[in-house]
CSV table of N, CA and C in Angstrom, one decimal:
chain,number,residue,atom,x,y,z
A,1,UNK,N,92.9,50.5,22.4
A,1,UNK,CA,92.2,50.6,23.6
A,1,UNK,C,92.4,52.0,24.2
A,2,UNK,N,91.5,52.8,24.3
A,2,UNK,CA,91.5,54.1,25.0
A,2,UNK,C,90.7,53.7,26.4
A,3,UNK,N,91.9,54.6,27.5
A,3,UNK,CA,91.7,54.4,29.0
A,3,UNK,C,91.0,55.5,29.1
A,4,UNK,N,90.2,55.8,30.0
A,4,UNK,CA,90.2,57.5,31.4
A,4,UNK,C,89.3,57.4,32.3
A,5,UNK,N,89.0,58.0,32.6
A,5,UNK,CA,88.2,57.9,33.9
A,5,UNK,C,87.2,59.0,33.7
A,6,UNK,N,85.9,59.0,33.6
A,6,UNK,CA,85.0,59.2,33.4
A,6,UNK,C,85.0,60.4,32.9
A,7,UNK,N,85.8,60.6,31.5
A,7,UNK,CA,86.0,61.8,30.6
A,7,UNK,C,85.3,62.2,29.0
A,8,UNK,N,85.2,63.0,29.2
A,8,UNK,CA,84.4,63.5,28.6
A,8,UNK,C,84.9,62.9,26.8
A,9,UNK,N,86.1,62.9,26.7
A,9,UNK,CA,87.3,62.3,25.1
A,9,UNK,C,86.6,60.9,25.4
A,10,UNK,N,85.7,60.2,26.0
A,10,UNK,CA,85.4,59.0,25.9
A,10,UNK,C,84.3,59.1,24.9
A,11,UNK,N,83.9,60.3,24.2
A,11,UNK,CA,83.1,60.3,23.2
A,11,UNK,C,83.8,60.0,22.0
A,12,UNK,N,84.8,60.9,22.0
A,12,UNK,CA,86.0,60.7,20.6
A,12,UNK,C,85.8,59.6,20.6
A,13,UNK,N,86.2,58.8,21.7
A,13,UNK,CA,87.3,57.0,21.3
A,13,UNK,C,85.6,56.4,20.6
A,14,UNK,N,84.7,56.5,21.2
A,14,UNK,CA,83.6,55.7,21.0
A,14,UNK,C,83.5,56.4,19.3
A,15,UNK,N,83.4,57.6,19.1
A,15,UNK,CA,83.1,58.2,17.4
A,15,UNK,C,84.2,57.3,16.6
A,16,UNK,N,85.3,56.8,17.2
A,16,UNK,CA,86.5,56.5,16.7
A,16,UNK,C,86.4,55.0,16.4
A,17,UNK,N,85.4,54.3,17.4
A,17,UNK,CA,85.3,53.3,17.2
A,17,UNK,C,86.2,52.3,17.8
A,18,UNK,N,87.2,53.6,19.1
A,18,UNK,CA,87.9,52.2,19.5
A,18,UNK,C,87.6,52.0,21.1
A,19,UNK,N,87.5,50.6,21.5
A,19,UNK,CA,87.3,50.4,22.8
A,19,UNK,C,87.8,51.1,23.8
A,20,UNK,N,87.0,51.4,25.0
A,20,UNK,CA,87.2,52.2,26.2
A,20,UNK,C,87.0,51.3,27.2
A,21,UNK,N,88.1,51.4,27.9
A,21,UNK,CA,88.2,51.2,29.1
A,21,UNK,C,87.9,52.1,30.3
A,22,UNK,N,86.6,52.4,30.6
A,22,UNK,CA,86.3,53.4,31.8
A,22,UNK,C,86.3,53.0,32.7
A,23,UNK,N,87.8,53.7,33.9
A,23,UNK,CA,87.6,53.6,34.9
A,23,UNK,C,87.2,54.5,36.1
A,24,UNK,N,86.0,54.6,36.5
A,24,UNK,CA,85.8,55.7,37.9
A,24,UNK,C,86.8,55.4,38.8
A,25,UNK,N,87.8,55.9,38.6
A,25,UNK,CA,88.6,55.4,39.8
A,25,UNK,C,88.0,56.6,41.2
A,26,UNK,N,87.3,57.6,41.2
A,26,UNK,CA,87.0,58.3,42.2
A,26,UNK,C,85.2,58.2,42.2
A,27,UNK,N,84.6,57.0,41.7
A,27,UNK,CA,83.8,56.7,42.1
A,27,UNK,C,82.1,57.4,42.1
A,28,UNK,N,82.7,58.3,40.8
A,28,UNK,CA,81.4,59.2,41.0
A,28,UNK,C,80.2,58.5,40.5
A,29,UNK,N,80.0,57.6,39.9
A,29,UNK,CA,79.0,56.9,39.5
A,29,UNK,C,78.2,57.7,38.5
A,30,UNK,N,78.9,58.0,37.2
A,30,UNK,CA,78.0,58.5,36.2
A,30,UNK,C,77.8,57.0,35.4
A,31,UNK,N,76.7,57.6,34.8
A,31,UNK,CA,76.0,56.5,33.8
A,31,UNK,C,75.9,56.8,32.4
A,32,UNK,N,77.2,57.9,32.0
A,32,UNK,CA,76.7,58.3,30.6
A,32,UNK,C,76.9,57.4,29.5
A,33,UNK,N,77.7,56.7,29.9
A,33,UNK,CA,78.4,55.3,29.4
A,33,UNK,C,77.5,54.2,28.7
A,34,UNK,N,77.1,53.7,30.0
A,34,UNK,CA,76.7,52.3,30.3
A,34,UNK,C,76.2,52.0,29.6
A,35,UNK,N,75.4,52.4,28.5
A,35,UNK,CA,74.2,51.6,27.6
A,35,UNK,C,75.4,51.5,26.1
A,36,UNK,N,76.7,51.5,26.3
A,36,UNK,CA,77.4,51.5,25.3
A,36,UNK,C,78.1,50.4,25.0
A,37,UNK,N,77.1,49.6,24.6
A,37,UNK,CA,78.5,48.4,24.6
A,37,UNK,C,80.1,48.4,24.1
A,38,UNK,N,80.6,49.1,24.0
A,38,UNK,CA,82.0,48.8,24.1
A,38,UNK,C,82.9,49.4,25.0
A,39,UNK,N,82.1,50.1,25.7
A,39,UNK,CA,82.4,50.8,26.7
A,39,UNK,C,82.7,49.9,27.9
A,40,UNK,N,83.9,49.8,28.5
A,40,UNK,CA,83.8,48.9,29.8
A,40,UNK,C,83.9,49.7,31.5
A,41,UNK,N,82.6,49.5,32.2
A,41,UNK,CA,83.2,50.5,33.3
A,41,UNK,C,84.1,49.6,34.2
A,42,UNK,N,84.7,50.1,35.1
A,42,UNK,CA,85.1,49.5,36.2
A,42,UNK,C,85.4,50.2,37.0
A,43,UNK,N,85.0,49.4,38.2
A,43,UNK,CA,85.6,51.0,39.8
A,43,UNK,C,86.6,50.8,40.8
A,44,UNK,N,87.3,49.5,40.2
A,44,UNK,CA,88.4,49.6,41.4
A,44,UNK,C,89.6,48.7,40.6
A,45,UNK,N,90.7,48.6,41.3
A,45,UNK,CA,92.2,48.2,40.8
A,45,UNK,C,91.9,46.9,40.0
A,46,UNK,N,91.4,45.8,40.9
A,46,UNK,CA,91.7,44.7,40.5
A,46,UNK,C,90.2,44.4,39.0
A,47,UNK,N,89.6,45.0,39.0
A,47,UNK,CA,88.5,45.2,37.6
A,47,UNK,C,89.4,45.9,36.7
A,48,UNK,N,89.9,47.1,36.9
A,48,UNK,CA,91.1,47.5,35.9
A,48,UNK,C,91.8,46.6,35.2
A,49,UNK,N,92.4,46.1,36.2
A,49,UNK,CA,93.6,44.9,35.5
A,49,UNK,C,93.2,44.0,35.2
A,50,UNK,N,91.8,43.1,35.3
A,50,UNK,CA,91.5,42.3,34.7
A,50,UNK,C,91.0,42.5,33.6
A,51,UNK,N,90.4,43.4,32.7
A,51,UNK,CA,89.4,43.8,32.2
A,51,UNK,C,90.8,44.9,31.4
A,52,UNK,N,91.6,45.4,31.6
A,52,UNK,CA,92.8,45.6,30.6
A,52,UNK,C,93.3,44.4,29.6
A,53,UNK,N,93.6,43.6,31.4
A,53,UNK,CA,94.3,42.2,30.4
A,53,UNK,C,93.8,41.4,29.2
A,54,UNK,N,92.7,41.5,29.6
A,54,UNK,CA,91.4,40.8,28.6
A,54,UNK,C,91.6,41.2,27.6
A,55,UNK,N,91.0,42.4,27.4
A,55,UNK,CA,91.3,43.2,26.3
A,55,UNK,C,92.5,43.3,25.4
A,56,UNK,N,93.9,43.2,26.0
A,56,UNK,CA,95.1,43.2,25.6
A,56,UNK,C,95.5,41.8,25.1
A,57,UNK,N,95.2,40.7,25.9
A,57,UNK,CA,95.9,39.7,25.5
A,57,UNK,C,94.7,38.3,25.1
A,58,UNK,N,93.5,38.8,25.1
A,58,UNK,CA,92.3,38.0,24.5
A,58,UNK,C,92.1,38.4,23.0
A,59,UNK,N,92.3,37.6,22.2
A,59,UNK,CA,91.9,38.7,20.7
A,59,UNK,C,90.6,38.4,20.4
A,60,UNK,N,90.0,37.5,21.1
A,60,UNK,CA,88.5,37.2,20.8
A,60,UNK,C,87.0,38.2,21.6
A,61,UNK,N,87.9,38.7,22.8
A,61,UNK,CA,87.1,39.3,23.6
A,61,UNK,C,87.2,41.1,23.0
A,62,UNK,N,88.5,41.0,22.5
A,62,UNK,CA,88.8,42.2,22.5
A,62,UNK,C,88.1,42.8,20.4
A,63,UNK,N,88.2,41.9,19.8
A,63,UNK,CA,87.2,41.6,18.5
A,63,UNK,C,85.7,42.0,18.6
A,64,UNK,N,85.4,41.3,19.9
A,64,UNK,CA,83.6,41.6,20.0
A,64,UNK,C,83.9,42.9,20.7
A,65,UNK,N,84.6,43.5,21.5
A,65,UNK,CA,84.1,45.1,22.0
A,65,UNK,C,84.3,45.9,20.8
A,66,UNK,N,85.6,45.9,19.9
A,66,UNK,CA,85.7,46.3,18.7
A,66,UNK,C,84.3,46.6,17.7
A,67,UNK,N,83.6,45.8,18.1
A,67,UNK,CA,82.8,45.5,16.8
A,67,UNK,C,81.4,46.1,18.0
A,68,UNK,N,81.0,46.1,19.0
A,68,UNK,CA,80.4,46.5,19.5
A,68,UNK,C,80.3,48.2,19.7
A,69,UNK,N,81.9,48.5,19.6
A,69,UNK,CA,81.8,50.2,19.4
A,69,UNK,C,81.7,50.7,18.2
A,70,UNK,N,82.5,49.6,17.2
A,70,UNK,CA,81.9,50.3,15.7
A,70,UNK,C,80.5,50.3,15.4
A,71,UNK,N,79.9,49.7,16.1
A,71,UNK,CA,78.4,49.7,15.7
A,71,UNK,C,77.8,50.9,16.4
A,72,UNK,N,77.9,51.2,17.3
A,72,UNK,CA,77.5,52.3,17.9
A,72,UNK,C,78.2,53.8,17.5
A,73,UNK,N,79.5,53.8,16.5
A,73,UNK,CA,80.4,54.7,16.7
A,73,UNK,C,79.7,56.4,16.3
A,74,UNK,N,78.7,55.7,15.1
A,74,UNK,CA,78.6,57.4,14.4
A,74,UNK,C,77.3,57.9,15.2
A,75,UNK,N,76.4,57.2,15.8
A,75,UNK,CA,75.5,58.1,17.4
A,75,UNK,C,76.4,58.9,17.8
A,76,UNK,N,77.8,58.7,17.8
A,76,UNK,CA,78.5,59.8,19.0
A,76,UNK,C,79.3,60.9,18.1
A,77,UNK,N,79.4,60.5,16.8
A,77,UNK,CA,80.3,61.6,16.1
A,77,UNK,C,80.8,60.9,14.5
A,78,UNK,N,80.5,61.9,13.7
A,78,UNK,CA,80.8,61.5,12.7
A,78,UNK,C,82.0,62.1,11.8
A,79,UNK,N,82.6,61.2,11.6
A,79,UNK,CA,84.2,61.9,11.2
A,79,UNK,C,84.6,61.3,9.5
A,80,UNK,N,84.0,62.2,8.8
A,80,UNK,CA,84.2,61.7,7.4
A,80,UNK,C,85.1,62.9,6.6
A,81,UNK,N,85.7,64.0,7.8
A,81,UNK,CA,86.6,65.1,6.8
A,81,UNK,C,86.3,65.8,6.7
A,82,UNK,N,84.6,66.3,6.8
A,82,UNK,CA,84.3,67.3,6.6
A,82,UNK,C,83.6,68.3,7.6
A,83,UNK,N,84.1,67.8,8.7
A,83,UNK,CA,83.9,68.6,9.8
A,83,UNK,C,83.5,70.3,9.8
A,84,UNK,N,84.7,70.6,9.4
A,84,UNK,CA,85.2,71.9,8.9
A,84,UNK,C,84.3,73.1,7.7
A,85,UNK,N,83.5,72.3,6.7
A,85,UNK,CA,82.7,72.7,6.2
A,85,UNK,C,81.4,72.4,6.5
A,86,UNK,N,80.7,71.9,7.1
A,86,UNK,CA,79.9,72.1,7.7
A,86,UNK,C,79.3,72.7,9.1
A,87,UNK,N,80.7,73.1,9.8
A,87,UNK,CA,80.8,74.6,10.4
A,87,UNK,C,80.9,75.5,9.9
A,88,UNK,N,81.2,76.0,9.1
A,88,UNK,CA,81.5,76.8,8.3
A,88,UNK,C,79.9,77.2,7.6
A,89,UNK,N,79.6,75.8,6.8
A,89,UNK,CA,78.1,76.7,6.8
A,89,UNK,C,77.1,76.5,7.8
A,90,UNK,N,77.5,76.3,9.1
A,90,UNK,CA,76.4,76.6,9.9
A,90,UNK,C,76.7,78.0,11.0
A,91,UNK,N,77.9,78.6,10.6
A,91,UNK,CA,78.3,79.9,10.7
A,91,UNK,C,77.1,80.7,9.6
A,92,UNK,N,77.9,80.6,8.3
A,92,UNK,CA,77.1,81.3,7.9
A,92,UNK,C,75.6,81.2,7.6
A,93,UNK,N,75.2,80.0,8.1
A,93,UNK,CA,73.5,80.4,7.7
A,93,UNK,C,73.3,81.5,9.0
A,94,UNK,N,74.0,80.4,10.3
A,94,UNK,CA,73.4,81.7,11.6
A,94,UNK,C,73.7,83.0,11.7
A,95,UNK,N,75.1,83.6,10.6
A,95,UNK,CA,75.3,85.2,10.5
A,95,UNK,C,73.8,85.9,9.7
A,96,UNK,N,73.4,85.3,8.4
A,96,UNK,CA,72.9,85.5,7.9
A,96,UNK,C,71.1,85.7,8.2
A,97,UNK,N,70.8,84.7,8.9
A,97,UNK,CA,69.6,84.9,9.7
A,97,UNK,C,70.0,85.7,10.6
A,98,UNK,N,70.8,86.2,11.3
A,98,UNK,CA,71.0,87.4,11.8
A,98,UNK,C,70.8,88.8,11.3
A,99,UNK,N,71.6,88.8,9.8
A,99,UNK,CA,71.4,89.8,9.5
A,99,UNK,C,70.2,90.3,8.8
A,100,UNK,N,69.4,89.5,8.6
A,100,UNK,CA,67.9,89.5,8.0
A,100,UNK,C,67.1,90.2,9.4
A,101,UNK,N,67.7,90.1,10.3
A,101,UNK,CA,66.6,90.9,11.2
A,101,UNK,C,65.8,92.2,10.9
């Protein structure tokens, strides 16, 4: 279960595939979230804690958000290792179209 409050690493956990618990605790009302189902918002203490607990001590509830963010996970990032080379050649195509000027 990854916690925060309407942060931006709420992409990671979602690429990661693991449930999020979003809380606006300062209420700004973004929506970048919402259409994510594994994503859980909540905006005040007692949604926190219920909606932690659930998740922690339900294994049936906490199974379906599981399986709700793995389905959604690679829309947000794809992490198969080879991150690294594929920057790498998108360095060099864009040095190279540069230097063709």
């Amino acid at each position: 279960i990854f916690v925060a409050s309407v942060s931006s690493v709420i992409r990671w956990a979602i690429a990661c595939g693991k449930p999020v618990l979003n809380y606006d605790v300062y209420r700004f009302g973004y929506t970048d979230y919402d259409k994510v189902h594994g994503v859980i918002k909540v905006e005040n203490t007692r949604s926190f804690e219920r909606k932690l607990k659930l998740l922690a001590y339900n294994r049936n509830y906490y199974n379906t958000i599981l399986k709700l963010q793995q389905k959604s996970s690679s829309y947000w990032g794809k992490l198969d290792g080879h991150t690294t080379g594929r920057m790498t050649g998108l360095y060099k195509k864009i040095i190279s179209n540069e230097s063709e000027r």
